[in-house]
PDB file of C-alpha atoms in Angstrom:
ATOM      1  CA  ASN F  21     -18.048   5.356   8.363  1.00 78.00           C
ATOM      2  CA  ALA F  22     -16.933   1.757   7.946  1.00 85.00           C
ATOM      3  CA  GLY F  23     -14.158   2.869   5.578  1.00 94.00           C
ATOM      4  CA  VAL F  24     -12.955   0.114   3.243  1.00 97.00           C
ATOM      5  CA  THR F  25     -14.363  -3.342   3.882  1.00 97.00           C
ATOM      6  CA  GLN F  26     -13.264  -6.627   2.353  1.00 97.00           C
ATOM      7  CA  THR F  27     -14.825 -10.067   2.383  1.00 97.00           C
ATOM      8  CA  PRO F  28     -13.969 -12.798   3.003  1.00 97.00           C
ATOM      9  CA  LYS F  29     -11.085 -12.496   5.492  1.00 96.00           C
ATOM     10  CA  PHE F  30      -9.759 -15.962   4.650  1.00 96.00           C
ATOM     11  CA  GLN F  31     -10.339 -18.276   1.698  1.00 97.00           C
ATOM     12  CA  VAL F  32      -8.949 -21.614   0.570  1.00 97.00           C
ATOM     13  CA  LEU F  33      -9.436 -22.624  -3.056  1.00 97.00           C
ATOM     14  CA  LYS F  34      -8.458 -25.583  -5.147  1.00 97.00           C
ATOM     15  CA  THR F  35      -6.540 -25.059  -8.367  1.00 98.00           C
ATOM     16  CA  GLY F  36      -8.923 -24.153 -11.162  1.00 97.00           C
ATOM     17  CA  GLN F  37     -11.715 -22.815  -8.985  1.00 97.00           C
ATOM     18  CA  SER F  38     -12.966 -19.279  -9.447  1.00 96.00           C
ATOM     19  CA  MET F  39     -14.065 -16.798  -6.856  1.00 96.00           C
ATOM     20  CA  THR F  40     -14.744 -13.119  -6.247  1.00 98.00           C
ATOM     21  CA  LEU F  41     -13.130 -11.022  -3.551  1.00 98.00           C
ATOM     22  CA  GLN F  42     -15.439  -8.245  -2.450  1.00 98.00           C
ATOM     23  CA  CYS F  43     -14.403  -4.676  -1.685  1.00 98.00           C
ATOM     24  CA  ALA F  44     -16.641  -1.781  -0.697  1.00 98.00           C
ATOM     25  CA  GLN F  45     -16.041   1.756   0.548  1.00 97.00           C
ATOM     26  CA  ASP F  46     -18.469   4.253   2.007  1.00 96.00           C
ATOM     27  CA  MET F  47     -16.337   7.394   1.641  1.00 95.00           C
ATOM     28  CA  ASN F  48     -17.501   8.295  -1.887  1.00 94.00           C
ATOM     29  CA  HIS F  49     -13.960   7.830  -3.158  1.00 95.00           C
ATOM     30  CA  GLU F  50     -13.384   7.885  -6.899  1.00 93.00           C
ATOM     31  CA  TYR F  51     -10.170   5.843  -7.025  1.00 94.00           C
ATOM     32  CA  MET F  52     -10.085   2.203  -5.975  1.00 95.00           C
ATOM     33  CA  SER F  53      -7.391  -0.384  -6.404  1.00 96.00           C
ATOM     34  CA  TRP F  54      -6.437  -3.982  -5.706  1.00 97.00           C
ATOM     35  CA  TYR F  55      -3.004  -5.080  -4.529  1.00 96.00           C
ATOM     36  CA  ARG F  56      -1.424  -8.359  -3.667  1.00 97.00           C
ATOM     37  CA  GLN F  57       1.233  -8.687  -0.974  1.00 95.00           C
ATOM     38  CA  ASP F  58       3.661 -11.576  -0.978  1.00 93.00           C
ATOM     39  CA  PRO F  59       6.220 -12.334   1.759  1.00 85.00           C
ATOM     40  CA  GLY F  60       9.249 -10.053   1.642  1.00 78.00           C
ATOM     41  CA  MET F  61       7.792  -7.909  -1.109  1.00 80.00           C
ATOM     42  CA  GLY F  62       5.964  -4.649  -1.301  1.00 84.00           C
ATOM     43  CA  LEU F  63       2.481  -4.304  -2.626  1.00 92.00           C
ATOM     44  CA  ARG F  64       1.971  -4.976  -6.293  1.00 94.00           C
ATOM     45  CA  LEU F  65      -0.914  -3.347  -8.122  1.00 93.00           C
ATOM     46  CA  ILE F  66      -3.322  -5.712  -9.869  1.00 96.00           C
ATOM     47  CA  HIS F  67      -6.065  -3.427 -11.216  1.00 96.00           C
ATOM     48  CA  TYR F  68      -7.345   0.013 -10.460  1.00 94.00           C
ATOM     49  CA  SER F  69     -10.345   2.207 -11.230  1.00 94.00           C
ATOM     50  CA  VAL F  70     -10.654   5.987 -11.425  1.00 92.00           C
ATOM     51  CA  GLY F  71     -14.446   5.937 -11.297  1.00 93.00           C
ATOM     52  CA  ALA F  72     -17.560   3.906 -12.010  1.00 94.00           C
ATOM     53  CA  GLY F  73     -17.277   2.193 -15.375  1.00 95.00           C
ATOM     54  CA  ILE F  74     -13.527   2.837 -15.716  1.00 94.00           C
ATOM     55  CA  THR F  75     -10.886   0.220 -14.927  1.00 95.00           C
ATOM     56  CA  ASP F  76      -7.294  -0.342 -15.954  1.00 94.00           C
ATOM     57  CA  GLN F  77      -4.514  -2.849 -15.450  1.00 94.00           C
ATOM     58  CA  GLY F  78      -1.740  -2.525 -12.958  1.00 92.00           C
ATOM     59  CA  GLU F  79       1.570  -4.314 -12.705  1.00 90.00           C
ATOM     60  CA  VAL F  80       0.285  -7.902 -12.306  1.00 95.00           C
ATOM     61  CA  PRO F  81      -3.192  -8.195 -13.912  1.00 96.00           C
ATOM     62  CA  ASN F  82      -2.964 -11.687 -15.423  1.00 96.00           C
ATOM     63  CA  GLY F  83      -5.504 -14.125 -14.004  1.00 96.00           C
ATOM     64  CA  TYR F  84      -7.687 -11.391 -12.493  1.00 97.00           C
ATOM     65  CA  ASN F  85     -10.706  -9.422 -13.679  1.00 97.00           C
ATOM     66  CA  VAL F  86     -12.393  -6.378 -12.207  1.00 98.00           C
ATOM     67  CA  SER F  87     -15.461  -4.275 -12.824  1.00 96.00           C
ATOM     68  CA  ARG F  88     -16.744  -1.056 -11.287  1.00 97.00           C
ATOM     69  CA  SER F  89     -20.480  -0.678 -11.732  1.00 97.00           C
ATOM     70  CA  THR F  90     -20.899   1.632  -8.723  1.00 97.00           C
ATOM     71  CA  THR F  91     -18.671   4.109  -6.899  1.00 96.00           C
ATOM     72  CA  GLU F  92     -18.844   1.984  -3.751  1.00 97.00           C
ATOM     73  CA  ASP F  93     -17.933  -1.495  -4.982  1.00 98.00           C
ATOM     74  CA  PHE F  94     -14.864  -2.895  -6.721  1.00 98.00           C
ATOM     75  CA  PRO F  95     -14.870  -6.713  -6.818  1.00 98.00           C
ATOM     76  CA  LEU F  96     -11.843  -8.734  -7.899  1.00 98.00           C
ATOM     77  CA  ARG F  97     -12.466 -11.993  -9.732  1.00 98.00           C
ATOM     78  CA  LEU F  98     -10.034 -14.861  -9.932  1.00 96.00           C
ATOM     79  CA  LEU F  99     -10.902 -16.682 -13.128  1.00 92.00           C
ATOM     80  CA  SER F 100      -9.114 -20.009 -12.586  1.00 96.00           C
ATOM     81  CA  ALA F 101      -7.131 -20.048  -9.360  1.00 96.00           C
ATOM     82  CA  ALA F 102      -3.486 -21.132  -9.429  1.00 97.00           C
ATOM     83  CA  PRO F 103      -1.070 -21.776  -6.521  1.00 97.00           C
ATOM     84  CA  SER F 104       0.894 -18.685  -7.649  1.00 96.00           C
ATOM     85  CA  GLN F 105      -2.114 -16.602  -6.629  1.00 97.00           C
ATOM     86  CA  THR F 106      -1.691 -17.582  -2.983  1.00 97.00           C
ATOM     87  CA  SER F 107      -1.239 -14.192  -1.353  1.00 97.00           C
ATOM     88  CA  VAL F 108      -2.804 -11.529   0.810  1.00 96.00           C
ATOM     89  CA  TYR F 109      -5.052  -9.210  -1.185  1.00 98.00           C
ATOM     90  CA  PHE F 110      -5.707  -5.619  -0.212  1.00 97.00           C
ATOM     91  CA  CYS F 111      -8.266  -3.225  -1.570  1.00 97.00           C
ATOM     92  CA  ALA F 112      -7.619   0.504  -1.236  1.00 96.00           C
ATOM     93  CA  SER F 113      -9.409   3.714  -2.105  1.00 96.00           C
ATOM     94  CA  SER F 114      -8.544   7.390  -2.342  1.00 94.00           C
ATOM     95  CA  LYS F 115     -10.577  10.514  -2.758  1.00 90.00           C
ATOM     96  CA  SER F 116      -9.317  11.948  -6.002  1.00 83.00           C
ATOM     97  CA  THR F 117      -9.284  10.381  -9.426  1.00 77.00           C
ATOM     98  CA  SER F 118      -5.537  10.917  -9.607  1.00 79.00           C
ATOM     99  CA  GLY F 119      -5.282   8.105  -7.129  1.00 76.00           C
ATOM    100  CA  SER F 120      -1.581   7.862  -6.520  1.00 79.00           C
ATOM    101  CA  ARG F 121      -1.316  11.539  -5.588  1.00 83.00           C
ATOM    102  CA  ASP F 122      -3.597  11.072  -2.615  1.00 88.00           C
ATOM    103  CA  THR F 123      -3.734   9.233   0.701  1.00 92.00           C
ATOM    104  CA  GLN F 124      -4.745   5.595   0.275  1.00 94.00           C
ATOM    105  CA  TYR F 125      -7.236   3.980   2.660  1.00 96.00           C
ATOM    106  CA  PHE F 126      -6.811   0.227   2.945  1.00 96.00           C
ATOM    107  CA  GLY F 127      -9.142  -2.592   3.790  1.00 97.00           C
ATOM    108  CA  PRO F 128      -8.122  -5.307   6.288  1.00 96.00           C
ATOM    109  CA  GLY F 129      -7.121  -7.774   3.572  1.00 96.00           C
ATOM    110  CA  THR F 130      -8.134 -11.217   2.350  1.00 97.00           C
ATOM    111  CA  ARG F 131      -5.718 -14.093   2.915  1.00 96.00           C
ATOM    112  CA  LEU F 132      -6.084 -16.495  -0.008  1.00 97.00           C
ATOM    113  CA  THR F 133      -4.554 -19.949  -0.251  1.00 97.00           C
ATOM    114  CA  VAL F 134      -4.742 -21.940  -3.475  1.00 97.00           C
ATOM    115  CA  LEU F 135      -4.012 -25.644  -3.130  1.00 96.00           C
TER     116      LEU F 135
ATOM    117  CA  SER R  26       8.902  -3.420 -10.690  1.00 44.00           C
ATOM    118  CA  GLN R  27       9.718  -1.813  -7.366  1.00 47.00           C
ATOM    119  CA  GLN R  28      10.608   1.840  -7.383  1.00 57.00           C
ATOM    120  CA  GLY R  29      11.106   2.266  -3.669  1.00 67.00           C
ATOM    121  CA  GLU R  30      13.618   0.326  -1.642  1.00 81.00           C
ATOM    122  CA  GLU R  31      13.629   0.584   2.121  1.00 84.00           C
ATOM    123  CA  ASP R  32      16.722   0.308   4.234  1.00 86.00           C
ATOM    124  CA  PRO R  33      17.270  -1.440   6.541  1.00 91.00           C
ATOM    125  CA  GLN R  34      15.104  -4.484   5.912  1.00 91.00           C
ATOM    126  CA  ALA R  35      14.791  -4.990   9.663  1.00 94.00           C
ATOM    127  CA  LEU R  36      15.510  -2.836  12.698  1.00 95.00           C
ATOM    128  CA  SER R  37      15.358  -3.743  16.377  1.00 96.00           C
ATOM    129  CA  ILE R  38      15.752  -1.033  19.043  1.00 96.00           C
ATOM    130  CA  GLN R  39      14.967  -0.417  22.686  1.00 97.00           C
ATOM    131  CA  GLU R  40      11.829   1.403  23.683  1.00 97.00           C
ATOM    132  CA  GLY R  41      12.505   5.107  23.996  1.00 97.00           C
ATOM    133  CA  GLU R  42      15.194   5.169  21.300  1.00 97.00           C
ATOM    134  CA  ASN R  43      14.753   6.829  17.921  1.00 97.00           C
ATOM    135  CA  ALA R  44      14.200   4.744  14.791  1.00 97.00           C
ATOM    136  CA  THR R  45      15.294   5.852  11.336  1.00 97.00           C
ATOM    137  CA  MET R  46      14.453   4.094   8.122  1.00 96.00           C
ATOM    138  CA  ASN R  47      15.266   5.108   4.596  1.00 96.00           C
ATOM    139  CA  CYS R  48      13.664   4.830   1.186  1.00 95.00           C
ATOM    140  CA  SER R  49      15.399   5.224  -2.154  1.00 94.00           C
ATOM    141  CA  TYR R  50      13.701   5.468  -5.515  1.00 93.00           C
ATOM    142  CA  LYS R  51      14.741   5.559  -9.140  1.00 90.00           C
ATOM    143  CA  THR R  52      12.695   8.047 -11.156  1.00 88.00           C
ATOM    144  CA  SER R  53      11.318  11.529 -10.580  1.00 89.00           C
ATOM    145  CA  ILE R  54       8.230  11.620  -8.387  1.00 90.00           C
ATOM    146  CA  ASN R  55       5.154  13.681  -7.644  1.00 89.00           C
ATOM    147  CA  ASN R  56       5.009  12.618  -4.012  1.00 92.00           C
ATOM    148  CA  LEU R  57       6.272  10.000  -1.600  1.00 95.00           C
ATOM    149  CA  GLN R  58       4.108   8.388   1.057  1.00 95.00           C
ATOM    150  CA  TRP R  59       4.892   6.382   4.183  1.00 97.00           C
ATOM    151  CA  TYR R  60       2.565   3.700   5.548  1.00 97.00           C
ATOM    152  CA  ARG R  61       2.575   1.444   8.587  1.00 97.00           C
ATOM    153  CA  GLN R  62       1.365  -2.146   8.647  1.00 96.00           C
ATOM    154  CA  ASN R  63       0.804  -3.986  11.881  1.00 94.00           C
ATOM    155  CA  SER R  64       1.129  -7.739  11.627  1.00 87.00           C
ATOM    156  CA  GLY R  65      -1.715  -9.251   9.643  1.00 80.00           C
ATOM    157  CA  ARG R  66      -3.503  -5.947   9.194  1.00 88.00           C
ATOM    158  CA  GLY R  67      -4.114  -3.415   6.455  1.00 90.00           C
ATOM    159  CA  LEU R  68      -1.804  -0.480   5.810  1.00 95.00           C
ATOM    160  CA  VAL R  69      -2.311   2.843   7.525  1.00 96.00           C
ATOM    161  CA  HIS R  70      -1.205   6.125   5.993  1.00 96.00           C
ATOM    162  CA  LEU R  71       1.373   8.089   7.999  1.00 97.00           C
ATOM    163  CA  ILE R  72       2.669  11.016   5.943  1.00 97.00           C
ATOM    164  CA  LEU R  73       2.582  12.247   2.341  1.00 95.00           C
ATOM    165  CA  ILE R  74       5.417  14.548   1.247  1.00 96.00           C
ATOM    166  CA  ARG R  75       5.321  16.272  -2.117  1.00 94.00           C
ATOM    167  CA  SER R  76       8.303  16.663  -4.398  1.00 93.00           C
ATOM    168  CA  ASN R  77       8.590  20.398  -3.629  1.00 95.00           C
ATOM    169  CA  GLU R  78       8.706  19.776   0.136  1.00 96.00           C
ATOM    170  CA  ARG R  79      11.819  18.882   2.101  1.00 97.00           C
ATOM    171  CA  GLU R  80      10.470  17.969   5.521  1.00 98.00           C
ATOM    172  CA  LYS R  81       7.167  17.170   7.225  1.00 97.00           C
ATOM    173  CA  HIS R  82       6.240  16.384  10.789  1.00 96.00           C
ATOM    174  CA  SER R  83       3.343  14.525  12.342  1.00 96.00           C
ATOM    175  CA  GLY R  84       3.506  13.948  16.085  1.00 97.00           C
ATOM    176  CA  ARG R  85       6.597  11.799  16.738  1.00 97.00           C
ATOM    177  CA  LEU R  86       7.167  11.254  13.010  1.00 98.00           C
ATOM    178  CA  ARG R  87       9.520  13.287  10.866  1.00 98.00           C
ATOM    179  CA  VAL R  88       9.899  12.667   7.139  1.00 98.00           C
ATOM    180  CA  THR R  89      12.549  14.213   4.936  1.00 98.00           C
ATOM    181  CA  LEU R  90      12.814  14.141   1.167  1.00 97.00           C
ATOM    182  CA  ASP R  91      15.946  14.738  -0.892  1.00 97.00           C
ATOM    183  CA  THR R  92      14.979  14.723  -4.560  1.00 95.00           C
ATOM    184  CA  SER R  93      18.572  15.228  -5.689  1.00 95.00           C
ATOM    185  CA  LYS R  94      19.529  11.945  -4.030  1.00 95.00           C
ATOM    186  CA  LYS R  95      16.153  10.334  -4.750  1.00 95.00           C
ATOM    187  CA  SER R  96      15.765   9.341  -1.138  1.00 95.00           C
ATOM    188  CA  SER R  97      13.536   9.855   1.880  1.00 97.00           C
ATOM    189  CA  SER R  98      13.853   9.048   5.539  1.00 97.00           C
ATOM    190  CA  LEU R  99      11.292   8.382   8.244  1.00 98.00           C
ATOM    191  CA  LEU R 100      12.302   9.160  11.826  1.00 98.00           C
ATOM    192  CA  ILE R 101      10.231   7.928  14.753  1.00 98.00           C
ATOM    193  CA  THR R 102      11.285   9.612  17.974  1.00 98.00           C
ATOM    194  CA  ALA R 103      10.880   8.196  21.482  1.00 97.00           C
ATOM    195  CA  SER R 104       9.750   4.815  20.175  1.00 97.00           C
ATOM    196  CA  ARG R 105       7.041   2.804  21.902  1.00 96.00           C
ATOM    197  CA  ALA R 106       6.171  -0.887  21.830  1.00 95.00           C
ATOM    198  CA  ALA R 107       3.097   0.025  19.767  1.00 95.00           C
ATOM    199  CA  ASP R 108       5.402   1.268  16.982  1.00 97.00           C
ATOM    200  CA  THR R 109       6.366  -2.341  16.269  1.00 97.00           C
ATOM    201  CA  ALA R 110       5.237  -2.802  12.675  1.00 97.00           C
ATOM    202  CA  SER R 111       6.425  -2.841   9.076  1.00 95.00           C
ATOM    203  CA  TYR R 112       6.904   0.506   7.396  1.00 96.00           C
ATOM    204  CA  PHE R 113       6.551   1.020   3.656  1.00 95.00           C
ATOM    205  CA  CYS R 114       7.306   3.871   1.324  1.00 95.00           C
ATOM    206  CA  ALA R 115       5.370   4.382  -1.886  1.00 94.00           C
ATOM    207  CA  THR R 116       6.095   6.779  -4.715  1.00 92.00           C
ATOM    208  CA  SER R 117       3.809   8.466  -7.188  1.00 87.00           C
ATOM    209  CA  ARG R 118       4.943   9.720 -10.562  1.00 80.00           C
ATOM    210  CA  ASP R 119       3.360  12.603 -12.466  1.00 67.00           C
ATOM    211  CA  SER R 120       2.435  10.563 -15.495  1.00 66.00           C
ATOM    212  CA  ASN R 121       0.991   7.592 -13.683  1.00 68.00           C
ATOM    213  CA  TYR R 122      -2.040   6.675 -11.612  1.00 76.00           C
ATOM    214  CA  GLN R 123      -0.093   3.990  -9.829  1.00 83.00           C
ATOM    215  CA  LEU R 124       1.801   3.956  -6.552  1.00 88.00           C
ATOM    216  CA  ILE R 125       5.008   1.939  -6.552  1.00 88.00           C
ATOM    217  CA  TRP R 126       5.884   0.291  -3.263  1.00 91.00           C
ATOM    218  CA  GLY R 127       9.060  -0.762  -1.549  1.00 90.00           C
ATOM    219  CA  ALA R 128       9.483  -4.065   0.286  1.00 90.00           C
ATOM    220  CA  GLY R 129       9.329  -2.430   3.703  1.00 93.00           C
ATOM    221  CA  THR R 130      11.323  -2.135   6.912  1.00 94.00           C
ATOM    222  CA  LYS R 131      10.307  -4.383   9.791  1.00 95.00           C
ATOM    223  CA  LEU R 132      10.685  -2.438  13.045  1.00 97.00           C
ATOM    224  CA  ILE R 133      10.739  -4.190  16.418  1.00 97.00           C
ATOM    225  CA  ILE R 134      10.656  -2.151  19.602  1.00 96.00           C
ATOM    226  CA  LYS R 135      11.964  -4.077  22.600  1.00 95.00           C
ATOM    227  CA  PRO R 136      10.443  -3.172  25.993  1.00 90.00           C
TER     228      PRO R 136
END
């Protein structure tokens, strides 16, 4: 199993550009989530999904969209990039739909810089 | 909002010594999880301890949970250079699908 994969590993955007961060898992996990990690801070939840077709907002959803058309994929879209979105983004998955009650499996992260 | 707060923020010890880091949280929880993050990498799950458990072991790791004090500790015994990493606690509440994370403890093991 590849586990949780994320692409790209690095990305530089200009303010106002849009892009999609890709996340895929091959463990048939129901719960998937996106976090951002900023220096000196813990992870902050952006959006999460408890199954295909079901998404919800986390702590910091503004400026981001998600969709979950399949169990495997959970892309994160930045609508109009801003310098405040410069961060490292992690995708995670867990087996059960209760998500937070279960072990999280993380991808390697995407380091995004917005100029 | 951050539920978990790790203490200390940074810890530097000699190889072979034991390392202890603590996590405090504010509201009642369903479980508490510890993760390790090597520099520039994704997080790796270490231990999950449920609210009705007081202690769990995994290899050189020992986690305790005191729900009356709303705190947990992670002990790494006989530390190795490879244990150099940041360690995070995350808490799960019954009524919520979300994990709330602390800011982490940065552990440096000196050879």
